[in-house]
PDB file of C-alpha atoms and ligand atoms in Angstrom:
ATOM      1  CA  MET A 269     100.780 189.405  87.452  1.00 98.00           C
ATOM      2  CA  ARG A 270      99.350 188.023  84.611  1.00 98.00           C
ATOM      3  CA  ILE A 271     101.015 186.128  81.578  1.00 98.00           C
ATOM      4  CA  ASP A 272      99.064 185.822  78.166  1.00 98.00           C
ATOM      5  CA  ILE A 273     100.840 182.963  76.498  1.00 98.00           C
ATOM      6  CA  ILE A 274     100.172 183.006  72.365  1.00 98.00           C
ATOM      7  CA  THR A 275     100.621 179.238  70.783  1.00 97.00           C
ATOM      8  CA  CYS A 276      99.522 176.900  68.107  1.00 95.00           C
ATOM      9  CA  LEU A 277      99.754 174.221  70.522  1.00 95.00           C
ATOM     10  CA  PRO A 278      97.678 175.187  73.614  1.00 96.00           C
ATOM     11  CA  LYS A 279      97.496 171.807  74.870  1.00 96.00           C
ATOM     12  CA  LEU A 280     100.980 171.468  75.083  1.00 95.00           C
ATOM     13  CA  LEU A 281     101.159 174.016  77.768  1.00 96.00           C
ATOM     14  CA  ASP A 282      98.076 173.096  80.046  1.00 93.00           C
ATOM     15  CA  SER A 283      99.407 170.688  81.856  1.00 92.00           C
ATOM     16  CA  PHE A 284     102.851 172.563  82.475  1.00 95.00           C
ATOM     17  CA  PHE A 285     100.656 174.960  84.518  1.00 96.00           C
ATOM     18  CA  ALA A 286      98.566 172.406  86.003  1.00 95.00           C
ATOM     19  CA  HIS A 287     100.874 171.434  88.989  1.00 93.00           C
ATOM     20  CA  SER A 288     103.000 171.741  92.029  1.00 92.00           C
ATOM     21  CA  ILE A 289     104.146 175.501  92.225  1.00 93.00           C
ATOM     22  CA  LEU A 290     102.453 176.949  89.185  1.00 95.00           C
ATOM     23  CA  GLN A 291      99.340 175.534  90.161  1.00 96.00           C
ATOM     24  CA  ARG A 292      99.457 176.925  93.497  1.00 95.00           C
ATOM     25  CA  ALA A 293     100.551 180.278  92.365  1.00 96.00           C
ATOM     26  CA  GLN A 294      97.254 180.455  90.207  1.00 97.00           C
ATOM     27  CA  GLN A 295      94.966 178.965  92.775  1.00 97.00           C
ATOM     28  CA  GLY A 296      96.522 181.609  95.724  1.00 96.00           C
ATOM     29  CA  GLY A 297      95.888 184.645  93.209  1.00 97.00           C
ATOM     30  CA  TYR A 298      99.486 185.649  92.771  1.00 97.00           C
ATOM     31  CA  VAL A 299      99.414 185.006  88.773  1.00 98.00           C
ATOM     32  CA  THR A 300      96.865 184.603  86.036  1.00 98.00           C
ATOM     33  CA  VAL A 301      98.401 182.684  83.039  1.00 98.00           C
ATOM     34  CA  ALA A 302      95.912 182.468  79.922  1.00 98.00           C
ATOM     35  CA  VAL A 303      96.717 180.464  77.311  1.00 98.00           C
ATOM     36  CA  HIS A 304      95.388 181.774  73.671  1.00 98.00           C
ATOM     37  CA  ASP A 305      95.316 179.216  70.602  1.00 98.00           C
ATOM     38  CA  LEU A 306      96.514 181.094  67.665  1.00 97.00           C
ATOM     39  CA  ARG A 307      93.978 179.153  65.434  1.00 97.00           C
ATOM     40  CA  ASP A 308      91.322 181.258  67.062  1.00 98.00           C
ATOM     41  CA  TYR A 309      92.605 184.096  65.362  1.00 98.00           C
ATOM     42  CA  THR A 310      92.760 182.946  61.722  1.00 96.00           C
ATOM     43  CA  LEU A 311      90.128 183.743  59.519  1.00 94.00           C
ATOM     44  CA  ASP A 312      91.235 180.899  57.236  1.00 92.00           C
ATOM     45  CA  LYS A 313      88.550 178.302  57.044  1.00 95.00           C
ATOM     46  CA  HIS A 314      90.868 175.459  57.746  1.00 96.00           C
ATOM     47  CA  ARG A 315      92.541 177.532  60.638  1.00 96.00           C
ATOM     48  CA  ARG A 316      95.818 177.744  59.319  1.00 96.00           C
ATOM     49  CA  VAL A 317      98.335 180.280  60.928  1.00 96.00           C
ATOM     50  CA  ASP A 318     101.292 179.724  58.652  1.00 96.00           C
ATOM     51  CA  ASP A 319     102.475 179.751  55.224  1.00 95.00           C
ATOM     52  CA  TYR A 320     105.154 178.951  52.938  1.00 96.00           C
ATOM     53  CA  ALA A 321     107.954 181.544  52.722  1.00 95.00           C
ATOM     54  CA  PHE A 322     108.552 184.478  50.107  1.00 96.00           C
ATOM     55  CA  GLY A 323     111.631 183.413  48.178  1.00 96.00           C
ATOM     56  CA  GLY A 324     111.523 179.890  48.562  1.00 95.00           C
ATOM     57  CA  GLY A 325     113.451 177.472  51.055  1.00 91.00           C
ATOM     58  CA  ALA A 326     112.016 174.743  53.362  1.00 89.00           C
ATOM     59  CA  GLY A 327     109.805 175.299  56.342  1.00 91.00           C
ATOM     60  CA  MET A 328     106.971 177.382  56.775  1.00 95.00           C
ATOM     61  CA  VAL A 329     106.695 181.075  58.630  1.00 96.00           C
ATOM     62  CA  MET A 330     103.937 181.883  60.849  1.00 96.00           C
ATOM     63  CA  GLN A 331     101.567 184.514  59.309  1.00 97.00           C
ATOM     64  CA  ILE A 332     101.702 188.267  60.932  1.00 97.00           C
ATOM     65  CA  GLU A 333      97.655 188.146  60.630  1.00 98.00           C
ATOM     66  CA  PRO A 334      96.418 186.094  63.340  1.00 98.00           C
ATOM     67  CA  ILE A 335      99.376 187.275  65.350  1.00 98.00           C
ATOM     68  CA  ALA A 336      98.170 190.988  65.033  1.00 98.00           C
ATOM     69  CA  ARG A 337      94.604 189.940  65.958  1.00 98.00           C
ATOM     70  CA  CYS A 338      95.532 188.097  68.790  1.00 98.00           C
ATOM     71  CA  ILE A 339      97.808 190.739  70.281  1.00 98.00           C
ATOM     72  CA  ARG A 340      95.551 193.487  69.391  1.00 98.00           C
ATOM     73  CA  SER A 341      92.767 191.786  71.218  1.00 98.00           C
ATOM     74  CA  LEU A 342      94.603 191.561  74.427  1.00 98.00           C
ATOM     75  CA  GLN A 343      96.006 195.199  74.096  1.00 98.00           C
ATOM     76  CA  ALA A 344      92.613 196.199  74.137  1.00 98.00           C
ATOM     77  CA  GLU A 345      91.973 194.862  77.630  1.00 98.00           C
ATOM     78  CA  ARG A 346      95.093 196.089  79.043  1.00 98.00           C
ATOM     79  CA  SER A 347      98.707 197.428  78.781  1.00 98.00           C
ATOM     80  CA  TYR A 348     101.615 195.401  78.786  1.00 98.00           C
ATOM     81  CA  ASP A 349     105.123 195.869  80.226  1.00 98.00           C
ATOM     82  CA  GLU A 350     106.470 193.437  77.433  1.00 98.00           C
ATOM     83  CA  ILE A 351     105.459 191.493  74.672  1.00 98.00           C
ATOM     84  CA  ILE A 352     108.010 188.863  74.308  1.00 98.00           C
ATOM     85  CA  TYR A 353     109.290 186.604  71.594  1.00 98.00           C
ATOM     86  CA  MET A 354     110.704 183.086  72.057  1.00 98.00           C
ATOM     87  CA  THR A 355     113.293 182.587  69.898  1.00 97.00           C
ATOM     88  CA  PRO A 356     116.906 180.711  69.676  1.00 96.00           C
ATOM     89  CA  ASP A 357     118.271 184.270  68.230  1.00 96.00           C
ATOM     90  CA  GLY A 358     116.910 186.289  71.084  1.00 97.00           C
ATOM     91  CA  GLU A 359     118.869 187.612  74.177  1.00 98.00           C
ATOM     92  CA  ARG A 360     119.711 184.536  76.282  1.00 98.00           C
ATOM     93  CA  LEU A 361     117.896 184.085  79.543  1.00 98.00           C
ATOM     94  CA  ASN A 362     119.234 184.511  82.781  1.00 96.00           C
ATOM     95  CA  GLN A 363     118.322 185.169  86.175  1.00 96.00           C
ATOM     96  CA  LYS A 364     118.487 189.051  86.132  1.00 96.00           C
ATOM     97  CA  THR A 365     116.109 189.130  83.173  1.00 98.00           C
ATOM     98  CA  ALA A 366     113.557 186.876  85.092  1.00 97.00           C
ATOM     99  CA  ASN A 367     114.284 189.055  88.046  1.00 96.00           C
ATOM    100  CA  THR A 368     113.180 192.204  86.108  1.00 97.00           C
ATOM    101  CA  LEU A 369     110.337 190.620  84.467  1.00 98.00           C
ATOM    102  CA  SER A 370     108.820 189.260  87.845  1.00 97.00           C
ATOM    103  CA  LEU A 371     108.343 193.212  88.579  1.00 96.00           C
ATOM    104  CA  GLY A 372     105.935 193.622  85.762  1.00 97.00           C
ATOM    105  CA  GLN A 373     101.781 193.433  85.891  1.00 98.00           C
ATOM    106  CA  ASN A 374     101.036 192.165  82.447  1.00 98.00           C
ATOM    107  CA  LEU A 375     103.228 190.099  80.107  1.00 98.00           C
ATOM    108  CA  ILE A 376     102.478 188.631  76.675  1.00 99.00           C
ATOM    109  CA  ILE A 377     104.979 185.506  75.758  1.00 98.00           C
ATOM    110  CA  LEU A 378     104.661 184.705  71.879  1.00 98.00           C
ATOM    111  CA  CYS A 379     105.578 181.006  70.968  1.00 98.00           C
ATOM    112  CA  GLY A 380     107.269 180.386  67.617  1.00 94.00           C
ATOM    113  CA  HIS A 381     106.552 177.427  65.484  1.00 87.00           C
ATOM    114  CA  TYR A 382     108.287 176.130  61.970  1.00 78.00           C
ATOM    115  CA  LYS A 383     111.004 178.569  60.853  1.00 87.00           C
ATOM    116  CA  GLY A 384     109.464 181.528  62.651  1.00 92.00           C
ATOM    117  CA  VAL A 385     107.242 184.070  62.423  1.00 97.00           C
ATOM    118  CA  ASP A 386     107.227 186.612  59.804  1.00 97.00           C
ATOM    119  CA  GLU A 387     109.513 189.348  60.462  1.00 97.00           C
ATOM    120  CA  ARG A 388     107.056 192.098  60.588  1.00 98.00           C
ATOM    121  CA  ALA A 389     105.291 190.705  63.474  1.00 98.00           C
ATOM    122  CA  ARG A 390     108.307 191.060  65.374  1.00 97.00           C
ATOM    123  CA  GLU A 391     109.118 194.589  64.178  1.00 98.00           C
ATOM    124  CA  LEU A 392     105.444 195.746  64.976  1.00 98.00           C
ATOM    125  CA  PHE A 393     104.517 194.199  68.259  1.00 98.00           C
ATOM    126  CA  ILE A 394     107.474 192.531  69.826  1.00 98.00           C
ATOM    127  CA  THR A 395     109.285 194.332  72.653  1.00 98.00           C
ATOM    128  CA  LYS A 396     111.657 191.510  73.797  1.00 98.00           C
ATOM    129  CA  GLU A 397     113.016 188.636  72.306  1.00 98.00           C
ATOM    130  CA  ILE A 398     114.401 185.814  74.720  1.00 98.00           C
ATOM    131  CA  SER A 399     116.250 182.473  74.338  1.00 98.00           C
ATOM    132  CA  ILE A 400     116.598 180.097  76.729  1.00 98.00           C
ATOM    133  CA  GLY A 401     119.877 178.673  75.229  1.00 97.00           C
ATOM    134  CA  ASP A 402     122.162 177.997  72.195  1.00 97.00           C
ATOM    135  CA  TYR A 403     120.096 174.963  70.832  1.00 96.00           C
ATOM    136  CA  VAL A 404     116.801 175.306  68.793  1.00 95.00           C
ATOM    137  CA  LEU A 405     113.990 173.165  70.031  1.00 96.00           C
ATOM    138  CA  SER A 406     110.685 172.209  68.055  1.00 94.00           C
ATOM    139  CA  GLY A 407     108.637 175.270  69.155  1.00 95.00           C
ATOM    140  CA  GLY A 408     108.736 178.201  71.691  1.00 97.00           C
ATOM    141  CA  GLU A 409     106.210 176.341  73.913  1.00 98.00           C
ATOM    142  CA  LEU A 410     108.972 174.774  76.296  1.00 97.00           C
ATOM    143  CA  ALA A 411     111.177 178.292  76.152  1.00 98.00           C
ATOM    144  CA  ALA A 412     107.789 179.666  77.178  1.00 98.00           C
ATOM    145  CA  CYS A 413     107.232 177.291  80.172  1.00 98.00           C
ATOM    146  CA  VAL A 414     110.698 177.815  81.259  1.00 98.00           C
ATOM    147  CA  LEU A 415     110.486 181.500  81.142  1.00 98.00           C
ATOM    148  CA  SER A 416     107.197 181.604  83.035  1.00 98.00           C
ATOM    149  CA  ASP A 417     108.485 179.042  85.682  1.00 97.00           C
ATOM    150  CA  ALA A 418     111.549 181.478  86.558  1.00 97.00           C
ATOM    151  CA  ILE A 419     109.442 184.391  86.714  1.00 98.00           C
ATOM    152  CA  ILE A 420     106.469 183.116  88.505  1.00 97.00           C
ATOM    153  CA  ARG A 421     108.561 181.696  91.506  1.00 96.00           C
ATOM    154  CA  LEU A 422     110.168 184.710  92.361  1.00 95.00           C
ATOM    155  CA  LEU A 423     106.656 186.594  92.659  1.00 96.00           C
ATOM    156  CA  PRO A 424     106.083 187.228  96.647  1.00 93.00           C
ATOM    157  CA  GLY A 425     104.453 184.920  98.392  1.00 93.00           C
ATOM    158  CA  VAL A 426     104.432 182.108  95.676  1.00 94.00           C
ATOM    159  CA  LEU A 427     106.913 180.201  97.486  1.00 91.00           C
ATOM    160  CA  ASN A 428     106.346 178.929 101.041  1.00 80.00           C
ATOM    161  CA  ASP A 429     109.662 180.254 102.677  1.00 71.00           C
ATOM    162  CA  GLU A 430     110.435 183.810 101.973  1.00 60.00           C
ATOM    163  CA  THR A 431     113.905 183.534 101.468  1.00 63.00           C
ATOM    164  CA  SER A 432     113.523 180.798  99.351  1.00 76.00           C
ATOM    165  CA  ALA A 433     114.011 182.169  96.193  1.00 79.00           C
ATOM    166  CA  LEU A 434     116.486 184.305  97.432  1.00 74.00           C
ATOM    167  CA  THR A 435     118.923 181.402  98.026  1.00 76.00           C
ATOM    168  CA  ASP A 436     118.686 180.249  94.452  1.00 82.00           C
ATOM    169  CA  SER A 437     121.810 179.657  92.480  1.00 81.00           C
ATOM    170  CA  PHE A 438     122.470 182.561  90.490  1.00 85.00           C
ATOM    171  CA  GLN A 439     120.935 185.212  92.888  1.00 79.00           C
ATOM    172  CA  ASP A 440     124.001 187.051  93.652  1.00 86.00           C
ATOM    173  CA  ASN A 441     125.823 185.259  90.636  1.00 91.00           C
ATOM    174  CA  LEU A 442     126.843 182.738  92.819  1.00 94.00           C
ATOM    175  CA  LEU A 443     126.123 178.981  92.546  1.00 95.00           C
ATOM    176  CA  ALA A 444     123.649 177.451  95.409  1.00 93.00           C
ATOM    177  CA  PRO A 445     125.743 175.556  98.231  1.00 94.00           C
ATOM    178  CA  PRO A 446     125.226 171.949  98.675  1.00 96.00           C
ATOM    179  CA  VAL A 447     122.464 170.697 100.969  1.00 96.00           C
ATOM    180  CA  TYR A 448     121.367 167.727 102.616  1.00 97.00           C
ATOM    181  CA  THR A 449     118.569 166.329 104.861  1.00 97.00           C
ATOM    182  CA  ARG A 450     118.132 163.038 107.047  1.00 95.00           C
ATOM    183  CA  PRO A 451     119.708 160.494 107.488  1.00 97.00           C
ATOM    184  CA  ALA A 452     122.567 162.240 108.786  1.00 97.00           C
ATOM    185  CA  GLU A 453     124.615 159.159 107.857  1.00 97.00           C
ATOM    186  CA  PHE A 454     124.181 157.227 104.647  1.00 98.00           C
ATOM    187  CA  GLU A 455     126.374 153.684 104.159  1.00 98.00           C
ATOM    188  CA  GLY A 456     129.143 155.677 106.185  1.00 98.00           C
ATOM    189  CA  HIS A 457     128.813 159.162 104.264  1.00 98.00           C
ATOM    190  CA  GLN A 458     128.292 161.820 106.935  1.00 98.00           C
ATOM    191  CA  VAL A 459     126.425 165.047 106.718  1.00 97.00           C
ATOM    192  CA  PRO A 460     129.267 167.856 107.193  1.00 98.00           C
ATOM    193  CA  ALA A 461     129.121 168.377 110.897  1.00 98.00           C
ATOM    194  CA  ILE A 462     128.650 172.379 110.875  1.00 98.00           C
ATOM    195  CA  LEU A 463     125.238 171.740 109.584  1.00 98.00           C
ATOM    196  CA  LEU A 464     124.207 169.955 112.617  1.00 97.00           C
ATOM    197  CA  SER A 465     126.170 172.264 115.148  1.00 97.00           C
ATOM    198  CA  GLY A 466     122.980 174.361 115.288  1.00 97.00           C
ATOM    199  CA  HIS A 467     125.512 177.590 115.018  1.00 97.00           C
ATOM    200  CA  GLU A 468     123.490 179.803 112.593  1.00 97.00           C
ATOM    201  CA  ALA A 469     126.270 182.196 112.049  1.00 98.00           C
ATOM    202  CA  LYS A 470     128.924 179.543 111.294  1.00 98.00           C
ATOM    203  CA  ILE A 471     126.639 177.525 109.124  1.00 98.00           C
ATOM    204  CA  ASP A 472     126.072 180.566 106.977  1.00 96.00           C
ATOM    205  CA  GLU A 473     129.712 181.287 106.751  1.00 98.00           C
ATOM    206  CA  TRP A 474     130.263 177.990 105.827  1.00 98.00           C
ATOM    207  CA  ARG A 475     127.269 177.792 102.998  1.00 96.00           C
ATOM    208  CA  TYR A 476     128.806 181.331 101.451  1.00 96.00           C
ATOM    209  CA  GLU A 477     132.436 179.329 101.349  1.00 98.00           C
ATOM    210  CA  GLN A 478     130.700 176.210  99.843  1.00 97.00           C
ATOM    211  CA  ALA A 479     128.980 178.534  97.209  1.00 96.00           C
ATOM    212  CA  LEU A 480     131.911 180.461  96.650  1.00 97.00           C
ATOM    213  CA  ALA A 481     133.889 177.670  95.824  1.00 98.00           C
ATOM    214  CA  ARG A 482     131.596 175.743  93.722  1.00 97.00           C
ATOM    215  CA  THR A 483     131.150 178.985  91.623  1.00 97.00           C
ATOM    216  CA  GLN A 484     134.630 179.087  91.231  1.00 97.00           C
ATOM    217  CA  ALA A 485     135.303 175.412  90.081  1.00 98.00           C
ATOM    218  CA  ARG A 486     131.869 175.490  87.887  1.00 98.00           C
ATOM    219  CA  ARG A 487     130.932 178.646  86.663  1.00 97.00           C
ATOM    220  CA  PRO A 488     134.211 181.188  87.078  1.00 97.00           C
ATOM    221  CA  ASP A 489     132.483 183.554  84.394  1.00 95.00           C
ATOM    222  CA  LEU A 490     129.859 184.367  87.015  1.00 94.00           C
ATOM    223  CA  LEU A 491     132.758 185.971  89.167  1.00 95.00           C
ATOM    224  CA  GLU A 492     134.115 188.266  86.638  1.00 90.00           C
TER     225      GLU A 492
HETATM  226  N1  ADE B  55     112.201 178.149  70.076  1.00 88.84           N
HETATM  227  C1  ADE B  55     113.062 177.490  69.382  1.00 88.84           C
HETATM  228  N2  ADE B  55     114.196 177.122  70.008  1.00 88.84           N
HETATM  229  C2  ADE B  55     114.437 177.925  71.244  1.00 88.84           C
HETATM  230  C3  ADE B  55     115.072 178.248  72.215  1.00 88.84           C
HETATM  231  N3  ADE B  55     116.407 177.863  72.323  1.00 88.84           N
HETATM  232  N4  ADE B  55     115.024 179.487  72.821  1.00 88.84           N
HETATM  233  C4  ADE B  55     113.928 180.387  72.734  1.00 88.84           C
HETATM  234  N5  ADE B  55     112.547 179.683  71.949  1.00 88.84           N
HETATM  235  C5  ADE B  55     113.004 179.045  71.150  1.00 88.84           C
END
């Protein structure tokens, strides 16, 4: 898979992708993440990518020309499954969307800033608009990191344990059950005996019951 991220703050993204699972996923050849500085696509001598809003009002608007130039130069290289715009008024990200996107080959993610992008950029280029929650961030970069992480960890081979992503919370619409590691006793608090029993079928059953109970208590909406 290849993910092209378009931003006017590329440095914000660099360190995020340079560590842990996301770094290993790239080194292992499972994903290529390319960050593109929108300012490289402006013809303005001051490298400006935003301007005042027509009709007045506070806040700058990201201009369509650099966005168009950047997206078109990427499209000249390959075709894209989705061109995604991160925005608080997009569809709310969930595991199902991450699963679906992880099946694609090439994605573009556009990060908004200021008061957002010129509406025509959304109409002409964007195929999917995604929000990571009902709150407003200073820019789409963090949201792009969240989306990329949710997708990349699902790519076959990225996680060491093949089943690891399948047992995450939200796969099967269930929250994950509680997990424990050594020591088996901490200040009088014991790990549930069943987990030490070695009885695989009973452990699976216990985990399923715990997941169900936890989902019922915390996120009953997932069971509806
Ligand atoms: N940009 C600003 N806020 C955002 C949000 N909640 N989700 C996605 N992109 C955003």
